[in-house]
XYZ file of C-alpha atoms in Angstrom:
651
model
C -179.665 -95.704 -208.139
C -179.077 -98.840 -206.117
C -176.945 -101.687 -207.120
C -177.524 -102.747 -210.486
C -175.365 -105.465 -212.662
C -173.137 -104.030 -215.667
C -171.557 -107.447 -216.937
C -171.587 -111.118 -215.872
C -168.555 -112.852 -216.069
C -166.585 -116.108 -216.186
C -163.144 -116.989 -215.948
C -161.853 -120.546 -217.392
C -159.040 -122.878 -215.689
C -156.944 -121.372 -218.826
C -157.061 -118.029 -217.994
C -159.657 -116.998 -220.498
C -162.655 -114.847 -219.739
C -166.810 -115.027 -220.940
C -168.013 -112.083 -220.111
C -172.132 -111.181 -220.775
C -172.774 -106.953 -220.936
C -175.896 -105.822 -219.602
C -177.066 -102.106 -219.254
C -178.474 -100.190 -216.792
C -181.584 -98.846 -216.035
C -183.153 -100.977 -219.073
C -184.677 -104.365 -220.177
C -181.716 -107.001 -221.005
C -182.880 -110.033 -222.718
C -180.863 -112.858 -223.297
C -182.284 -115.395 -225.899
C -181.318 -119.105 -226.767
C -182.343 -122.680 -226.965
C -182.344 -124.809 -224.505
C -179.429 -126.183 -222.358
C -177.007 -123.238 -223.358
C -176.959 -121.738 -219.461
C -179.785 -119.224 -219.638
C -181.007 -120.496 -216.513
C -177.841 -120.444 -214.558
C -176.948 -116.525 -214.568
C -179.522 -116.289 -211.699
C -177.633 -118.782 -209.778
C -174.152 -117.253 -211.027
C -175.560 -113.670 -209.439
C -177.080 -115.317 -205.951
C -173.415 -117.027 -205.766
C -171.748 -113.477 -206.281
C -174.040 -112.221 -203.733
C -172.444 -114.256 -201.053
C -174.874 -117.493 -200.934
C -173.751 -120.303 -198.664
C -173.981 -122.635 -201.220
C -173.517 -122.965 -204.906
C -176.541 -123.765 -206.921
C -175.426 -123.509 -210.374
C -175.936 -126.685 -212.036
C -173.077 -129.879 -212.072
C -172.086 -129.950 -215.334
C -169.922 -128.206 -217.948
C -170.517 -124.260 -215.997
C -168.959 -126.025 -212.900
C -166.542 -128.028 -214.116
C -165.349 -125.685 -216.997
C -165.510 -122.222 -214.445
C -162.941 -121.098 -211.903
C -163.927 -117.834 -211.028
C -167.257 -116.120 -211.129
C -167.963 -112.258 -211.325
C -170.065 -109.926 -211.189
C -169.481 -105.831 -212.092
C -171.857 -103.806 -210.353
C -173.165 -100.365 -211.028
C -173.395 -98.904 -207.556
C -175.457 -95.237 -206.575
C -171.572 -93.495 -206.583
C -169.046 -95.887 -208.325
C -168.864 -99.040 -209.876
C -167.543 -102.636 -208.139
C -166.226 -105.688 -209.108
C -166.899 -108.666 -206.697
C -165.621 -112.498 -208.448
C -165.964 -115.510 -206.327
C -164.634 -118.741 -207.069
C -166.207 -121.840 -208.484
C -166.483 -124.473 -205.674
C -164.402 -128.054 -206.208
C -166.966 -130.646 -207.705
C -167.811 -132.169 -203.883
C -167.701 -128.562 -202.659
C -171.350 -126.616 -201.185
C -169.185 -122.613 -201.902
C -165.523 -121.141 -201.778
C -164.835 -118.618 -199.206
C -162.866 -116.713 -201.518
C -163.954 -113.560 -202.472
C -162.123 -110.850 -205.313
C -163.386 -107.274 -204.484
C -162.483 -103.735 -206.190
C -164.289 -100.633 -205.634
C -163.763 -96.979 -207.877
C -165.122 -94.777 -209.876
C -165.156 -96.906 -212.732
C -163.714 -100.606 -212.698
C -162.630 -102.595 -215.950
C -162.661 -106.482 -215.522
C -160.014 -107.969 -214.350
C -157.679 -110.909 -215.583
C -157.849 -113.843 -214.605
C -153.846 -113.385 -213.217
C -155.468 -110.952 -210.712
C -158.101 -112.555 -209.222
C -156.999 -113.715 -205.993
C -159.063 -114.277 -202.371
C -159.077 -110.482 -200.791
C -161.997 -111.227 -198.639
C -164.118 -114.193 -197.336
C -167.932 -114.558 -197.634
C -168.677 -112.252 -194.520
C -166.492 -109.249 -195.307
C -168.271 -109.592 -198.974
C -171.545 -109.796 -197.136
C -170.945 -106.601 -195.099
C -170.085 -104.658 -198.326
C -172.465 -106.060 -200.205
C -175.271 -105.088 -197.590
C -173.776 -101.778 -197.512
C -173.933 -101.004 -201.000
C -177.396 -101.585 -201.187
C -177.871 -98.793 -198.886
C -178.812 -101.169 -195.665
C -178.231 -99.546 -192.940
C -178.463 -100.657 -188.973
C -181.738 -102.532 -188.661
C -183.287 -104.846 -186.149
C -186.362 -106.327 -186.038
C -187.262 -107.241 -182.535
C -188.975 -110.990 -182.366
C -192.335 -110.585 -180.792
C -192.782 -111.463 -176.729
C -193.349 -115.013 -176.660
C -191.636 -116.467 -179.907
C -188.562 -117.969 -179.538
C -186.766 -116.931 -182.711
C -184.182 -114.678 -182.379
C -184.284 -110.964 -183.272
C -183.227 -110.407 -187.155
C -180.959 -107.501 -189.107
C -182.310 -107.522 -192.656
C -179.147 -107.843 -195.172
C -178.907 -108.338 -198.882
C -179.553 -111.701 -198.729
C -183.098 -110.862 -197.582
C -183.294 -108.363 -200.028
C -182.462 -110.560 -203.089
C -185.408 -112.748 -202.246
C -187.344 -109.929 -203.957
C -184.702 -109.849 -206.933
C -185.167 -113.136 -208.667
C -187.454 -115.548 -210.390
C -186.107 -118.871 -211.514
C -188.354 -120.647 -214.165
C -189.436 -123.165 -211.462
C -190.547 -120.460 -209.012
C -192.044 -117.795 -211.477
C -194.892 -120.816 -212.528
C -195.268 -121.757 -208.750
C -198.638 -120.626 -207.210
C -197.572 -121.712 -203.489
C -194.581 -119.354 -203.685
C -194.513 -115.982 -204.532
C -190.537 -114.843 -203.592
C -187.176 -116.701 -204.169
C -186.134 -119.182 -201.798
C -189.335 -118.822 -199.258
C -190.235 -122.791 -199.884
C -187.910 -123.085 -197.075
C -190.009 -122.290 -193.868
C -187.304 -120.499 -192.418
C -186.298 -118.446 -194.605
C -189.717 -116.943 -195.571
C -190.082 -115.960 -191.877
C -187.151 -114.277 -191.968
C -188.245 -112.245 -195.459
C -191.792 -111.897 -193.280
C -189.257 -110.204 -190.608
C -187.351 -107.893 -193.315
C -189.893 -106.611 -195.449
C -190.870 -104.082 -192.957
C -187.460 -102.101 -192.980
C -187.179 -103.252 -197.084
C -190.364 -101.557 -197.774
C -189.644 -98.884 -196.072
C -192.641 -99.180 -193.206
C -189.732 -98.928 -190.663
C -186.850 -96.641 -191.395
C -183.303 -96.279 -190.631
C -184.029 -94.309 -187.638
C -185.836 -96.957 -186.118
C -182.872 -98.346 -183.979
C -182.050 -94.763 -182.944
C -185.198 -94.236 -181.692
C -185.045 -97.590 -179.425
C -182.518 -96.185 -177.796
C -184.061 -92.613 -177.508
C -187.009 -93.991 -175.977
C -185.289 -96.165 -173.598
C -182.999 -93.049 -172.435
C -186.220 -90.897 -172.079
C -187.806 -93.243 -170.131
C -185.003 -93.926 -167.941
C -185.206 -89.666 -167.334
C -188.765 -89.775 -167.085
C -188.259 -92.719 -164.087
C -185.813 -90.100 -162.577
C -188.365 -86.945 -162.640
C -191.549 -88.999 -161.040
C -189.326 -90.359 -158.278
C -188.327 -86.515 -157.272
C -191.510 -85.671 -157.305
C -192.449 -88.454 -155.842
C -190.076 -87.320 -153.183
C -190.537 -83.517 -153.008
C -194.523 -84.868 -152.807
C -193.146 -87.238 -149.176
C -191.175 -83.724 -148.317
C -193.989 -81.791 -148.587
C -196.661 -84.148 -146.280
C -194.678 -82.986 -143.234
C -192.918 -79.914 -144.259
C -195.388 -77.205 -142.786
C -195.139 -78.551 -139.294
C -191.614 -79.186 -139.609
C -191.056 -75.813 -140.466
C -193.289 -74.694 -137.909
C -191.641 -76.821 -134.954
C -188.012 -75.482 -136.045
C -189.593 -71.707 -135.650
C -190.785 -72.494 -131.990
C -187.519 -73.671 -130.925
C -185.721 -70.743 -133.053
C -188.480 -68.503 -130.569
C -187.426 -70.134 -127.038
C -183.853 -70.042 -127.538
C -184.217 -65.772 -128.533
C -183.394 -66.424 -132.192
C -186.874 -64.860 -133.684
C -190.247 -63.173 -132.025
C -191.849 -63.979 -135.553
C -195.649 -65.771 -135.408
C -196.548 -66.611 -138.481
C -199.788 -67.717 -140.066
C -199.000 -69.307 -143.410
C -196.245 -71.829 -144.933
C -194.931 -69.073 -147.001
C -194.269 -67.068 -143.639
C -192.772 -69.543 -141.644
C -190.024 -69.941 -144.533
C -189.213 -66.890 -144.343
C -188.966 -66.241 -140.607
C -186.525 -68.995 -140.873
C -184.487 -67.662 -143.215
C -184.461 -64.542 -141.265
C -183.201 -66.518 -138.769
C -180.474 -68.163 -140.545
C -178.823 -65.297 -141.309
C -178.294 -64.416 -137.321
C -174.183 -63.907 -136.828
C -173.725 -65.525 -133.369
C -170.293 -64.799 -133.116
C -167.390 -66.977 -132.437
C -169.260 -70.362 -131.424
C -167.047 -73.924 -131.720
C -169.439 -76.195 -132.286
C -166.577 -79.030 -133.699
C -167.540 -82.539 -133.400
C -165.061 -84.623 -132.132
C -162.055 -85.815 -134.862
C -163.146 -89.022 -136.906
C -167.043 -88.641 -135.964
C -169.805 -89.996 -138.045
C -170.599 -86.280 -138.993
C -167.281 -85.041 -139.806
C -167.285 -88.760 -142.201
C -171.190 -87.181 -143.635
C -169.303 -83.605 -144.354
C -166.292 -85.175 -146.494
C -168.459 -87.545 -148.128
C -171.118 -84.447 -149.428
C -167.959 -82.771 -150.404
C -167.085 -85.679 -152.966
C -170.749 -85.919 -154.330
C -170.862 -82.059 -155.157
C -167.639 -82.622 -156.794
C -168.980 -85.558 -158.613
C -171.911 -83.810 -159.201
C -170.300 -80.748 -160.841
C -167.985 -83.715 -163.212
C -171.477 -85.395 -163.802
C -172.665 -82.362 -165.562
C -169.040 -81.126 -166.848
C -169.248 -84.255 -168.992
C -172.779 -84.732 -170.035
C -171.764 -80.998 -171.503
C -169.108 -82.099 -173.002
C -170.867 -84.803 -174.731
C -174.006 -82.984 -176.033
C -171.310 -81.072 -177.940
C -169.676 -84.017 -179.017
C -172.809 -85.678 -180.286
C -173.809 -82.020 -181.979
C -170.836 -82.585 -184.457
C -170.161 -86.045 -184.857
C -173.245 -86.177 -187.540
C -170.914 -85.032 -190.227
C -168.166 -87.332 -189.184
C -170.558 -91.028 -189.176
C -171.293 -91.509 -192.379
C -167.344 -91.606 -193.317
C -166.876 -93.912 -190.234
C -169.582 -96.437 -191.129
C -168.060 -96.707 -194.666
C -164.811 -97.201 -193.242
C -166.214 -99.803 -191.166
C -168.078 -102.001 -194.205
C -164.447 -101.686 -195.508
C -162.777 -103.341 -192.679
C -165.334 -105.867 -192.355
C -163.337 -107.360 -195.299
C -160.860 -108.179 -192.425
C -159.785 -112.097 -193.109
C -158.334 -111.961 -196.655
C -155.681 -113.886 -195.267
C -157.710 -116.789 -194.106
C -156.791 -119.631 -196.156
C -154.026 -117.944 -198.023
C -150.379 -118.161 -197.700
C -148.092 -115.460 -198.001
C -146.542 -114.024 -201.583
C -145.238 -111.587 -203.610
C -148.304 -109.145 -204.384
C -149.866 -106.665 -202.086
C -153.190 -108.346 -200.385
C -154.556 -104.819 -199.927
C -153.336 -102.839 -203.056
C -153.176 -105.482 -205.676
C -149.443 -104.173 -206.872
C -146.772 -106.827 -207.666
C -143.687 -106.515 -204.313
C -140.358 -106.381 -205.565
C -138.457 -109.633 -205.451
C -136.590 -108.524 -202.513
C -138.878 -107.069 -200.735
C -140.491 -109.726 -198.873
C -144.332 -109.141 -197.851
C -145.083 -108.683 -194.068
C -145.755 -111.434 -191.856
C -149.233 -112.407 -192.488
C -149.813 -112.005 -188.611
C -148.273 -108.821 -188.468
C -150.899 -107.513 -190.901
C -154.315 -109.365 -189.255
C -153.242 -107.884 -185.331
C -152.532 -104.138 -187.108
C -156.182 -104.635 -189.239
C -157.769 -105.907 -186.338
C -156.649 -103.222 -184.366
C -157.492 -100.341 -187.474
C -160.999 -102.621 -187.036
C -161.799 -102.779 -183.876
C -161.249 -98.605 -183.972
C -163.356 -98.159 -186.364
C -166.398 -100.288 -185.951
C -166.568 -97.988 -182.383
C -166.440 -95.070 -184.419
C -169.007 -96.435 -187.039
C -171.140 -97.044 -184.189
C -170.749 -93.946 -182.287
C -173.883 -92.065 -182.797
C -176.438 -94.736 -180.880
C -173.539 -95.076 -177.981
C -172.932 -91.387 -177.229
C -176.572 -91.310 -176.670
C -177.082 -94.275 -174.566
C -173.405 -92.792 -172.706
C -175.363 -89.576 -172.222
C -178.637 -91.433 -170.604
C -175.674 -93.565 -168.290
C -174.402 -90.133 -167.286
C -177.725 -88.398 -166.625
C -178.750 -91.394 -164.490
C -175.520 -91.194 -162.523
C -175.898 -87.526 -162.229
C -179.451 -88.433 -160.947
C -177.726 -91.056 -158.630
C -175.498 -88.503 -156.820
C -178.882 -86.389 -156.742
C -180.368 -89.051 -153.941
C -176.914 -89.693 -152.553
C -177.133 -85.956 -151.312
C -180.624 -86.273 -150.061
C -179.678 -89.072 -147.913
C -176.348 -87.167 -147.085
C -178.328 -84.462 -145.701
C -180.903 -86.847 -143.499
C -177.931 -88.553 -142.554
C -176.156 -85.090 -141.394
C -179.762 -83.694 -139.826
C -180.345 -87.328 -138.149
C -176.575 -86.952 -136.679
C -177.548 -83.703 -135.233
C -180.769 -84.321 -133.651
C -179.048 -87.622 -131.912
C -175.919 -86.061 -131.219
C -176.048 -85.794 -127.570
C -173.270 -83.890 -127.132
C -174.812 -80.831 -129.123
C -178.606 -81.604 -127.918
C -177.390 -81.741 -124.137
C -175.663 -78.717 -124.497
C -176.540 -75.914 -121.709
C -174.454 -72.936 -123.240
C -176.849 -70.604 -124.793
C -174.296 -70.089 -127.725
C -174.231 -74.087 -128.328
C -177.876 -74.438 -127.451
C -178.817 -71.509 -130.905
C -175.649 -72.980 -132.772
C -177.451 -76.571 -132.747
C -181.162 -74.582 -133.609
C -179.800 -72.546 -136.152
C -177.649 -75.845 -137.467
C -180.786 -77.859 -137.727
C -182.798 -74.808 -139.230
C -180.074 -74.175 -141.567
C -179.875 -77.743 -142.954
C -183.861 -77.536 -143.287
C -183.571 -74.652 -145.794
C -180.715 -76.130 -147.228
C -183.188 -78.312 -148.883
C -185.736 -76.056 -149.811
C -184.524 -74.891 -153.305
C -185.231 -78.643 -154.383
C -188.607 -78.789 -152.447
C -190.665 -75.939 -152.892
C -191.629 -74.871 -156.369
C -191.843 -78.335 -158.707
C -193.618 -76.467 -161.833
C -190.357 -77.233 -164.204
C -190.186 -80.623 -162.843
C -193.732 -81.269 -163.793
C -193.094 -79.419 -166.914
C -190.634 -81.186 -167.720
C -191.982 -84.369 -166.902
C -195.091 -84.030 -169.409
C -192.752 -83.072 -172.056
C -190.903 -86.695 -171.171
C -194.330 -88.062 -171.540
C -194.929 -86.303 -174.346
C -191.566 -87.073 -176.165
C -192.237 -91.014 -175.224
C -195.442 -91.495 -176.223
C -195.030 -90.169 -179.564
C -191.756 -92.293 -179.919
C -194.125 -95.232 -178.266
C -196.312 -94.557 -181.110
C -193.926 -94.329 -184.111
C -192.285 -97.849 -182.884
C -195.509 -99.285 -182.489
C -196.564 -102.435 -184.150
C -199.692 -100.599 -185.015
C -197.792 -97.631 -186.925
C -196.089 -100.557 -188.775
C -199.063 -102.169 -189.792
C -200.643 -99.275 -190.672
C -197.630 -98.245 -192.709
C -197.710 -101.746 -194.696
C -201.191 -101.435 -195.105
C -200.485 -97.677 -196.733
C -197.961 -98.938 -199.263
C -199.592 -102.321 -199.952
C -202.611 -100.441 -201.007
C -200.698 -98.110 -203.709
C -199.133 -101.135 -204.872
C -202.675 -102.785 -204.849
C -203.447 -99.908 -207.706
C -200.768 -100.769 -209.880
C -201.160 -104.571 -209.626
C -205.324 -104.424 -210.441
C -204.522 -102.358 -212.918
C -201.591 -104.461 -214.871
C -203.771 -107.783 -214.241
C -206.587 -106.475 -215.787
C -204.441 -105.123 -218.795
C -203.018 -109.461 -219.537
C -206.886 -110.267 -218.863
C -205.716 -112.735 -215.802
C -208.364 -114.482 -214.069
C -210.189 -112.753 -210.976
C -208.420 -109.029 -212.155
C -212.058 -107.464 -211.815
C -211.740 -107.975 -208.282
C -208.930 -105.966 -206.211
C -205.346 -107.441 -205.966
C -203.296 -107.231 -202.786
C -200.241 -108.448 -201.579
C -200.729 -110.741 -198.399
C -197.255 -110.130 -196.757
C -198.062 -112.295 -193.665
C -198.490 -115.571 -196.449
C -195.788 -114.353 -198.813
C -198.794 -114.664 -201.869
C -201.190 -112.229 -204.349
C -205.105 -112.082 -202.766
C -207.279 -111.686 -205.087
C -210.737 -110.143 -202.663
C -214.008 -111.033 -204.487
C -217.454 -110.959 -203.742
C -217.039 -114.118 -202.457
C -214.220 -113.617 -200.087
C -210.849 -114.247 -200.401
C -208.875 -116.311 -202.509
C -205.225 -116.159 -202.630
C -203.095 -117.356 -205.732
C -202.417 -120.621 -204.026
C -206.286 -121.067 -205.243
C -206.544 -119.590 -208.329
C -206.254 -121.771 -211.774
C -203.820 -121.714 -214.556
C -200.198 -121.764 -214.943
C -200.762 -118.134 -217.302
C -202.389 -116.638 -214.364
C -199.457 -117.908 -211.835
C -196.503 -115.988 -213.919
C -199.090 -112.963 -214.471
C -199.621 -112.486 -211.452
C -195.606 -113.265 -210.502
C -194.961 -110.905 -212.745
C -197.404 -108.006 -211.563
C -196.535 -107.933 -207.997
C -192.767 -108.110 -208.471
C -192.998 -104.902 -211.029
C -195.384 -103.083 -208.946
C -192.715 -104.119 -205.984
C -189.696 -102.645 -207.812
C -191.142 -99.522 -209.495
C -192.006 -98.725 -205.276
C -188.640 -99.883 -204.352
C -187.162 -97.256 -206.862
C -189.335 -94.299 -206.185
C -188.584 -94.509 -202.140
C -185.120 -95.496 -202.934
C -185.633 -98.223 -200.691
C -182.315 -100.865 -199.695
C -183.102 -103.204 -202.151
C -180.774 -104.078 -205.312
C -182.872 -102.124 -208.590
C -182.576 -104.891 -210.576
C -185.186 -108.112 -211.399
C -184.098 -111.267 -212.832
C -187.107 -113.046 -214.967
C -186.284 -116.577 -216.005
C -188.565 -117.864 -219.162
C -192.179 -115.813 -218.184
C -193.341 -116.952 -221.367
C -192.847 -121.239 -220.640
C -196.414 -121.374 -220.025
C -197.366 -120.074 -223.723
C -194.027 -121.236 -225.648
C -192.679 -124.526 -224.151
C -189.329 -125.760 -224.974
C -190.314 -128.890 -227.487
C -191.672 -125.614 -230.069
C -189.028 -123.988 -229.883
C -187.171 -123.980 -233.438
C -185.781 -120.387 -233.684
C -187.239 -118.554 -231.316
C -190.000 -117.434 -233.656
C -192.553 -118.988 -232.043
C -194.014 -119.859 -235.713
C -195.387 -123.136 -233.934
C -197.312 -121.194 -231.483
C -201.247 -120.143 -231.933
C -201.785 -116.582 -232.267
C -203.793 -116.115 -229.050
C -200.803 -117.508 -226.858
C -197.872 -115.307 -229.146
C -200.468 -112.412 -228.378
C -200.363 -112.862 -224.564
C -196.453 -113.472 -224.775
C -196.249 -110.133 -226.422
C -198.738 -108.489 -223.933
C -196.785 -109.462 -221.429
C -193.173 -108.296 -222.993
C -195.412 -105.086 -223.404
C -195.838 -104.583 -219.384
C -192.193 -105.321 -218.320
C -190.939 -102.907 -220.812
C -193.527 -99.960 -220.160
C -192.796 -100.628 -216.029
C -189.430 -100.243 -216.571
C -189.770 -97.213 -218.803
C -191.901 -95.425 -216.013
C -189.318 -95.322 -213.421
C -185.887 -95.395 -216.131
C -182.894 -95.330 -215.276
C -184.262 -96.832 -211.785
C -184.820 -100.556 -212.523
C -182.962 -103.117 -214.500
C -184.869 -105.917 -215.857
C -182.831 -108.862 -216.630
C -185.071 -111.629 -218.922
C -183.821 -114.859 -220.417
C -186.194 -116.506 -223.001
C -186.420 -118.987 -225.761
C -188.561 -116.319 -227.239
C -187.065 -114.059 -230.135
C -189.919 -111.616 -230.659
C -189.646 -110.371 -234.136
C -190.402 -106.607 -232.726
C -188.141 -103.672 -232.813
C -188.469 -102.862 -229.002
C -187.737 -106.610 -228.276
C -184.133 -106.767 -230.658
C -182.736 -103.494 -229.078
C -182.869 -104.751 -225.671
C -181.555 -108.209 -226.507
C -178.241 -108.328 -225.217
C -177.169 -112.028 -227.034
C -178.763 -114.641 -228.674
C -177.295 -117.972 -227.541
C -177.853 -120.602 -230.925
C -176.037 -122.285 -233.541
C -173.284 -123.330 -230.736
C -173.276 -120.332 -228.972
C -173.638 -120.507 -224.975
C -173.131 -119.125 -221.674
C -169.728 -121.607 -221.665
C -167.363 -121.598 -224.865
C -167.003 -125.160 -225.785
C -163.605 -124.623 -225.739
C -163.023 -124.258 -222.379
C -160.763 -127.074 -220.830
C -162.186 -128.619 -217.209
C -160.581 -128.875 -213.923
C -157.342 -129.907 -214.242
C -156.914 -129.995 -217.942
C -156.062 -126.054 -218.786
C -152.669 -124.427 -217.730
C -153.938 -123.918 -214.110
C -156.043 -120.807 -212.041
């Protein structure tokens, strides 16, 4: 189960609380005539769910309310997150009120107090949901920047005030600003589930494989330049090995003339000094090969080490990425001043025991913080810290190739050794040159596992090339838009909507319902009706959730319906909620349409939430159980009671 909402809650200037149950897993409907707040508990939620600005209504909710809450059912444990009520001339309030347990009970009033600011509620909020690390890379030649989906992208597929559930230009909350619904565009990828959580580990796989696949073609790119002038190398060395009495050996084949040579090598001549002078450019080439096979043998000490490492810090990440979207709550203090209760534990300080100095506390969190995020993010960096090592490995790897042509060029231009006369000297320089020849042969002559493993490489990009693609995307989304095609044809042919005999779709590059007829076509933007615009609202976010549920997808279970029914049962007939002034056709549809939401949720129960406000007051026995309060005679969202800013005993 993701997150769904347990209660709603208010909190007066007096230090008296409103709070509205709601249950799990079920239909909630909340009835009422107009004007009693029905219409604000989306806004209340969106607030709670860390919006930048706060769209409840001026009025008596604003002026009346100095904290809002929320208590959350989450898939292990319960939360409650308040946030309080903005001053009249005030967009939000950074202040944030989060606890976290097994099970919470709502708070006072007395203990509501800021413990984290809008980001740190943002980070736990995203993390709740079950969003994990996500990017979605912008396309080469658009100038947007690259986006991380986050709850707030997610919630766009969550609600449906009464002025967006009759809108046939918009589909999802909030995308009539252009922004915005390219960003959902961006998300709904990784929400739907078409890109997965692995999808920035395997960036960074295939950017480590093809940094090793770079490495293998340019050795055998190499080895390929060795072998063009290897034979008569090999060849030459033997003639000289020949005149100077080292080897009688003619050979016919490359195979032969190796190993002549290393017949050769293997020639004691004695006690020969063949020293180069103190401080000479090959003495400088023989200490500097030393270092690189030590570096060499560190390289692959460490790149050991940190296989292992990786191998068992699986177990460990999970812990450390919850302990980071903890201490992402860093910046309680912000605005605060100091006191006598415990910022971090919530218990009252003895009266001489002063708290610690508020700076004290943000360098030790930042420093608990900064740990932890590195540990939270370990996984992706011990394999990009791998590819760095293999690559410097791979470094050293040329470093001693050019050590050795350095060494051989030394030799051969060394006139000291070259005009040597001594017979001794003359086979110590041959067998010097021969020797450094072979010396390279183990990396030269047989490059079947480099090949091999240079087509696995291949192998192991391509398919990663493939699963990244923007064509396995697409071709996901046009998988799950097709079973959620099903459900939607289906469902609008069951309320009779207009165009249902035709297949449904969702268009997720125009954020609308396509309805594809014989005559092309025509999206929802073009269809007729204000019944058909909520049907069809209605259709595609059920079909939505029930998929969102059964792939356990990052996306808060719950759906927030404000008034579906306007269209049939409009606010000047509304006496009791009976809809006695209504004709039979439209109470029919209304009821038709109750029917749907309730048999959607049942399918996939305890999975999805459905949270409906309504004038209407169905006289059915499904539609009383799963009304949760019926706001008339005087009964609202906000006691009239309630004293405004400034008037109560103070928050």
């Amino acid at each position: 189960m993701s997150v769904q909402i347990l209660d709603i809650v208010l909190y007066s200037h007096d230090g008296r609380q409103r709070a509205l149950p709601l249950k799990a897993g079920q239909v909630n409907v909340i009835t009422g005539a107009s004007k009693t707040g029905k219409s604000a508990l989306i806004d209340i939620v969106d607030y709670c769910f860390g919006s930048g600005e706060c769209r409840v209504p001026h009025g008596p909710i604003r002026h009346c309310v100095a904290w809002f809450g929320v208590r959350l059912q989450l898939a292990s444990g319960q939360a409650f997150v308040a946030r309080r009520c903005p001053p009249p001339k005030g967009a939000s309030s950074e202040d944030f009120f989060v606890v976290t347990g097994a099970t919470v009970e709502l708070p006072s009033a007395t203990a509501l107090r800021q413990t984290t600011n809008t980001k740190g509620a943002l980070a736990l909020l995203t993390s709740w949901v079950g969003i994990r690390d996500n990017l979605h890379e912008t396309p080469p030649g658009q100038k947007r920047p690259s986006l991380s989906a986050t709850v707030r992208h997610a919630l766009a597929l969550c609600f449906q005030r009464q002025d967006e559930i009759i809108r046939r230009q918009q589909l999802f909350h909030g995308t009539d600003d252009s922004f915005f619904a390219q960003a959902l565009k961006d998300a709904l990828p990784y929400l739907l589930g078409a890109v997965d959580d692995e999808h920035v580990r395997k960036q960074a796989e295939l950017r480590r494989l093809r940094d090793q696949l770079r490495a293998v073609e340019r050795r055998l790119a190499e080895i390929a330049a060795l072998r063009g002038d290897g034979a008569s190398k090999a060849d030459a060395l033997l003639a000289q090995a020949r005149d100077a009495g080292l080897s009688n050996a003619v050979t016919t084949s490359r195979e032969e003339t190796i190993s002549a040579l290393q017949t050769v090598a293997r020639t004691p001549l004695g006690n020969v000094d063949v020293t180069l002078p103190e401080g000479s450019e090959f003495s400088r080439l023989s200490t500097e090969r030393g270092d690189l096979l030590e570096t060499q043998r560190r390289l692959r000490t460490d790149i050991e080490a940190a296989r292992a490492f990786s191998k068992d810090e699986k177990g460990f990440s999970r812990e450390a990425k919850e302990q980071r979207a903890r201490l992402a709550t860093i910046g309680i203090f912000e605005g605060g001043a100091a006191g006598h209760t415990c910022p971090l534990c919530t218990q009252e300080l003895p009266e001489t025991q002063a708290p610690p100095e508020v700076e004290v506390l943000h360098s030790a969190l930042r420093d608990v913080a900064t740990r932890m995020e590195s540990v939270a993010r370990v996984e992706p960096h011990i394999e990009r810290a791998i590819g760095e090592l293999e690559k410097r490995l791979h470094d050293v790897h040329q470093k001693l190739s050019k050590n050795r042509a350095q060494m051989e060029a030394v030799r051969t231009a060394n006139m000291a050794l070259s005009q040597a006369q001594a017979d001794s000297a003359r086979k110590a320089h041959i067998l010097g040159r021969l020797s450094l020849y072979l010396e390279s042969m183990p990396d030269v002559p047989d490059t079947k596992g480099l090949e091999e493993q240079a087509e696995s490489l291949r192998a192991k990009c391509q398919q990663l090339e493939e699963e990244l693609s923007d064509e396995h995307v697409q071709e996901q989304l046009f998988s799950i838009t097709s079973r959620l095609s099903e459900r939607m044809t289906e469902w609008a042919r069951s309320l009779g909507l207009e165009h249902s005999s035709s297949p449904l779709r969702l268009d997720l590059k125009r954020l609308t319902v396509v309805a594809d007829t014989l005559d092309g076509a025509v999206p929802m933007a073009r269809m007729g009706s204000g019944e058909n615009w909520v049907g069809y609202h209605l259709i595609a976010h059920l079909a939505l959730h029930q998929w969102f549920v059964q792939r356990s997808s990052p996306v808060p279970h719950f759906l927030f319906l404000d008034q579906p029914s306007q269209v049939y049962f409009p606010p000047e007939k509304d006496v009791d909620g009976s809809m006695a002034l209504v004709p039979d056709d439209d109470r029919l549809a209304v009821s038709r349409m109750f029917e749907l939401i309730f048999e959607a949720v049942a399918e996939v129960t305890p999975g999805l939430q459905v949270i409906m406000t309504e004038h209407a007051d169905l006289n059915e026995d499904w539609y009383r159980k799963a009304r949760v309060e019926r706001w008339r005679g005087g009964l609202k969202l906000v006691p009239e009671d309630w004293p405004r800013a400034g008037e109560g005993a103070g928050d």
